[in-house]
CSV table of C-alpha atoms in Angstrom, one decimal:
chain,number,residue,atom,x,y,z
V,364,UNK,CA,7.0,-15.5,4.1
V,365,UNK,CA,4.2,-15.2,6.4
V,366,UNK,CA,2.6,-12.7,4.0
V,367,UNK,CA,3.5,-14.6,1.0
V,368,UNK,CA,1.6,-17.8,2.6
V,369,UNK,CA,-1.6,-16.5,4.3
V,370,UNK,CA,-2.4,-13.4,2.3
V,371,UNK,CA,-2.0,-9.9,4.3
V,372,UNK,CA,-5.8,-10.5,5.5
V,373,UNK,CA,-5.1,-13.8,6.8
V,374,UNK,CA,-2.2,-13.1,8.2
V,375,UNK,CA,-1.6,-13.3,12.1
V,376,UNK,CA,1.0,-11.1,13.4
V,377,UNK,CA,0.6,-13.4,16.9
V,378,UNK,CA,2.0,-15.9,14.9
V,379,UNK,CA,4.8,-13.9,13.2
V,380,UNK,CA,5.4,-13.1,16.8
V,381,UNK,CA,5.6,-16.3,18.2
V,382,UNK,CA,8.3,-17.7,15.0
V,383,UNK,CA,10.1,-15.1,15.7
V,384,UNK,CA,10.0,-15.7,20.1
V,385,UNK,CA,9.0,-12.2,20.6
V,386,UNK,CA,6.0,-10.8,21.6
V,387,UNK,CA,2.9,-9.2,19.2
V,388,UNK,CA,3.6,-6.1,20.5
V,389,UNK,CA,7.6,-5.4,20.0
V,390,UNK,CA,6.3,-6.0,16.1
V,391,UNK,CA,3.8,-3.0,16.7
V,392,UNK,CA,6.3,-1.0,18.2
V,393,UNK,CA,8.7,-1.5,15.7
V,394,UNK,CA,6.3,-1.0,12.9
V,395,UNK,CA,3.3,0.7,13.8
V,396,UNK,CA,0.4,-1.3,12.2
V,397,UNK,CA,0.4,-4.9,10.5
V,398,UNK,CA,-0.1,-2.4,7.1
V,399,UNK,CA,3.4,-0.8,7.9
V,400,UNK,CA,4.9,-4.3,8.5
V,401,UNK,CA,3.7,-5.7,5.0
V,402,UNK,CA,5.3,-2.5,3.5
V,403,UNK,CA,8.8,-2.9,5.1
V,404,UNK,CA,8.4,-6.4,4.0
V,405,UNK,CA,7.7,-5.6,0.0
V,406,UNK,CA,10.4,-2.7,0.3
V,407,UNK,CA,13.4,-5.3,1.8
V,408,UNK,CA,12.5,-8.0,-1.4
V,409,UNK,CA,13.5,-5.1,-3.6
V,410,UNK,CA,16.1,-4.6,-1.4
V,411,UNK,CA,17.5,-7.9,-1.4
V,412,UNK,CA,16.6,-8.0,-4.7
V,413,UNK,CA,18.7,-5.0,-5.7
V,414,UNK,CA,22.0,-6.4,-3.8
V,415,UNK,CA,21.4,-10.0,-6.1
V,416,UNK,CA,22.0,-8.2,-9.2
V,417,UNK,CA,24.3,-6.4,-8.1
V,418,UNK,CA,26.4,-8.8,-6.7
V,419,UNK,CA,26.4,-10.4,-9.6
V,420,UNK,CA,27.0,-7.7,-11.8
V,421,UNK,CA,30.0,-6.6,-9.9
V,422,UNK,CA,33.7,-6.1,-11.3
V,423,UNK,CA,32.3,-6.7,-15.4
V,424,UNK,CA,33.8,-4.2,-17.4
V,425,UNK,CA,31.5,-4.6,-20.7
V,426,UNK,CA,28.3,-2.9,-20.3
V,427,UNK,CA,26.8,-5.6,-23.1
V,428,UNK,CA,27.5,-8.2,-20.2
V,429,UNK,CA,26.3,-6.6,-17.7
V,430,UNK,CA,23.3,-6.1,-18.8
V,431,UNK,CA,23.0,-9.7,-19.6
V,432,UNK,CA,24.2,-10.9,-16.7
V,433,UNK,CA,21.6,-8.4,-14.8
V,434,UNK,CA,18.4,-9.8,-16.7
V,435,UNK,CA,20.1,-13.5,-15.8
V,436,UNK,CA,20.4,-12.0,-12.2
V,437,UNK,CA,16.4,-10.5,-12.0
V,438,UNK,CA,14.9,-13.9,-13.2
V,439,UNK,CA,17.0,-16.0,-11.0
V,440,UNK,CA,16.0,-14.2,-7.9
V,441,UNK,CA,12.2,-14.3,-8.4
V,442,UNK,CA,12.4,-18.1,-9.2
V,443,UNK,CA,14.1,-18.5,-5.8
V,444,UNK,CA,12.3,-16.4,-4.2
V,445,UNK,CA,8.1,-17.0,-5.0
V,446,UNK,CA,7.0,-15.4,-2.2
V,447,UNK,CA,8.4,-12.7,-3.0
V,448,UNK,CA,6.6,-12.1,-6.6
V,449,UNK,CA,3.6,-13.3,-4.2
V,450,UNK,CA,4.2,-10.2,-1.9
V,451,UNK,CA,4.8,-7.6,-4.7
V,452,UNK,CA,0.8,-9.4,-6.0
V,453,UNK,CA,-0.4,-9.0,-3.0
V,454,UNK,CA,0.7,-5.1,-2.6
V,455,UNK,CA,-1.2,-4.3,-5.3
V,456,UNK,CA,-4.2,-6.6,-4.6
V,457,UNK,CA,-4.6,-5.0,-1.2
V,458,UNK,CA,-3.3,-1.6,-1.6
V,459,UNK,CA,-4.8,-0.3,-4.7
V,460,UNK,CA,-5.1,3.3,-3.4
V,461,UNK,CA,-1.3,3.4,-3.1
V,462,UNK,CA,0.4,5.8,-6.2
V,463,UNK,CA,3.3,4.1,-6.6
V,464,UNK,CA,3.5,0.6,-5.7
V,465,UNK,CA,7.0,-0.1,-3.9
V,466,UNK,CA,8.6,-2.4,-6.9
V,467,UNK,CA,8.0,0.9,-8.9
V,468,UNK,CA,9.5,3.4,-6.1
V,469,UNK,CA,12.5,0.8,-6.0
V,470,UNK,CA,12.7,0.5,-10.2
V,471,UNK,CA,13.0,4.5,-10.1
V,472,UNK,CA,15.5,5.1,-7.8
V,473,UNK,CA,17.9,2.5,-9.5
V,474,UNK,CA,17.0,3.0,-13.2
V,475,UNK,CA,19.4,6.1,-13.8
V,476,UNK,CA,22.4,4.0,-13.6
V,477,UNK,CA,20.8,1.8,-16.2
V,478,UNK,CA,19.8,4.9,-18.2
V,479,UNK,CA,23.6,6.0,-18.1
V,480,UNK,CA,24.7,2.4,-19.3
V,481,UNK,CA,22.3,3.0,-22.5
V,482,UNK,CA,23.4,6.5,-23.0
V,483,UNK,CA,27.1,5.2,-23.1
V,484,UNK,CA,26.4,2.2,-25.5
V,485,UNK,CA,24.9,4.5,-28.0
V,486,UNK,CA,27.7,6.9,-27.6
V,487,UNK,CA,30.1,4.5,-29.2
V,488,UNK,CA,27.8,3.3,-31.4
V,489,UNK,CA,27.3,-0.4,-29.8
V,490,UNK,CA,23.6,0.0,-29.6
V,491,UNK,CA,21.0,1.5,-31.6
V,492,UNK,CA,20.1,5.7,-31.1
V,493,UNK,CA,16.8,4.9,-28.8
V,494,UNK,CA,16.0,6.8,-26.1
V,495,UNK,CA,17.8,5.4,-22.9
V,496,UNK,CA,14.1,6.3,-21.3
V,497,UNK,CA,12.1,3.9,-23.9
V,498,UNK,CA,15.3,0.9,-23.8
V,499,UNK,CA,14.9,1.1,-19.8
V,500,UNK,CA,11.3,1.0,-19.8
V,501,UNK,CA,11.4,-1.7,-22.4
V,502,UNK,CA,13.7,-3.6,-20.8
V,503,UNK,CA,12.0,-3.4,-17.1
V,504,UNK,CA,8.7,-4.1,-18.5
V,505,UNK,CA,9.8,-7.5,-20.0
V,506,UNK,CA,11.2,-8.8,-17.2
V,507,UNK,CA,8.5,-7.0,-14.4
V,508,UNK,CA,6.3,-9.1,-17.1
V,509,UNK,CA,8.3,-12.3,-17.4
V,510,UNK,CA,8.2,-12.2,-13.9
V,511,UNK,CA,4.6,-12.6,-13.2
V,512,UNK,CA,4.0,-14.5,-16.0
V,513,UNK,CA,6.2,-17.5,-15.0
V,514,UNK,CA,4.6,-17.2,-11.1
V,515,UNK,CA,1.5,-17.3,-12.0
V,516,UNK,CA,1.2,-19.8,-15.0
V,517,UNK,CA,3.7,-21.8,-12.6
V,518,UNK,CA,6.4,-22.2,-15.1
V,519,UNK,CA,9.0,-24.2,-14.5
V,520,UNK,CA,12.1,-23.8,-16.5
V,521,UNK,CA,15.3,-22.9,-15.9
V,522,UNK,CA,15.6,-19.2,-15.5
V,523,UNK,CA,18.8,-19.2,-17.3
V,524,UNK,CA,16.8,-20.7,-20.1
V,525,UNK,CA,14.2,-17.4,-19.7
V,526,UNK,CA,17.0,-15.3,-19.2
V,527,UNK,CA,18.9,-16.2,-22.7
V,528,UNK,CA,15.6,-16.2,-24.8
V,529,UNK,CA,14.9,-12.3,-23.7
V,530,UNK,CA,18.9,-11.1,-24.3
V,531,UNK,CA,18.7,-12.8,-28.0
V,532,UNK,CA,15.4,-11.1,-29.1
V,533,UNK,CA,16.5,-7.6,-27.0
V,534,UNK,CA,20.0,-8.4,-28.6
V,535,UNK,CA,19.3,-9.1,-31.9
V,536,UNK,CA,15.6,-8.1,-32.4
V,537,UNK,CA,13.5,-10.5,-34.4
V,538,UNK,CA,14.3,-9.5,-38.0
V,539,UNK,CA,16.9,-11.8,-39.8
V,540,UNK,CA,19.8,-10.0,-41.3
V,541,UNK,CA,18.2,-10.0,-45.2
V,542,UNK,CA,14.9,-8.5,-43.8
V,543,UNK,CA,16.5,-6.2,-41.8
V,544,UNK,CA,18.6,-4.8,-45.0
V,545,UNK,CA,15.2,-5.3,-46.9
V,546,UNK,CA,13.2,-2.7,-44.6
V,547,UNK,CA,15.8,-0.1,-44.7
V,548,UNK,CA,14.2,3.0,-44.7
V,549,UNK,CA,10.7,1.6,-44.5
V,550,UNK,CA,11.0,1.2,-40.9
V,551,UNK,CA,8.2,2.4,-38.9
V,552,UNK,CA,8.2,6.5,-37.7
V,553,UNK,CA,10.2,6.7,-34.7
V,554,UNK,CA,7.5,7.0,-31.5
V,555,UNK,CA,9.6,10.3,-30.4
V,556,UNK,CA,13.2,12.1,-30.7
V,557,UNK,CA,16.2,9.9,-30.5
V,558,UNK,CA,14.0,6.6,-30.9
């Protein structure tokens, strides 16, 4: 929170230190630099914020659900958590010469199991044939977007409210029944194999 509140320049590790009654250099010890700190602190939010959704995903049996109740899970966390859509801004603010900014290091090492979720839906024909690649990064770009969007325009609403708007237009798309039969085969070209 410190982070989140004073920026990482303006940040005093004394007074981290002192909040937490131990001394300025037990946090260097344990971290190495103030930089190293700021990291560990980005990497547990995706942490923590990994273990929200799945907690609440945990013991659904229909994929359709879970996916819902994921997205429902993602938006909740962020709106009760701000500082921690304010840490993953800062990252990038302050760390520009990073590759792979830790929200992305976290998406990749979780998005397989999404991926496999996809490839299973199509399998039975529940979803569309799209690449499990372009519905993940679809999906994850939405919400990363959603995300900021509703931090920094300092929206308001429910995130249930968010939540439901996203699943119905991912869900259903935005064509009405009649169009969609209208456009039949003069749908776009498909952006690569299996899209």
């Amino acid at each position: 929170q410190l982070f989140a509140r004073e920026g990482y320049a303006g940040a005093d590790l004394q007074e981290l230190a002192d909040d937490l009654l131990i001394g300025k250099g037990t946090l260097y010890r344990h971290f190495g630099s103030k930089e190293a700190l700021f990291l560990a602190a980005a990497d547990h939010v995706m942490t923590r914020l990994r273990a929200y959704i799945d907690a609440s995903v945990a013991g659904l049996t229909d994929p359709l659900e879970t996916i819902a109740r994921a997205i429902r899970a993602y938006l909740t966390f962020f709106d009760q958590n701000p500082q921690a859509v304010e840490l993953l801004i800062q990252e990038r603010a302050q760390f520009k010469d990073r590759k792979r900014p830790t929200y992305f290091v976290h998406r990749e090492s979780n998005v397989e199991r999404w991926r496999a979720m996809y490839r299973d839906l199509i399998a039975k024909g529940r979803i569309r044939p799209l690449s499990p690649e372009r519905i993940s990064d679809v999906v994850g770009n939405l919400l990363y977007g959603t995300m900021f969007v509703n931090y920094i325009a300092g929206r308001r609403r429910p995130p249930e409210e968010a939540a439901q708007e996203i699943i119905d237009v991912l869900f259903y798309g935005i064509l009405s029944e009649t169009e969609r039969a209208r456009q039949g085969s003069a749908r776009p070209a498909r952006a690569g194999k299996g899209d």
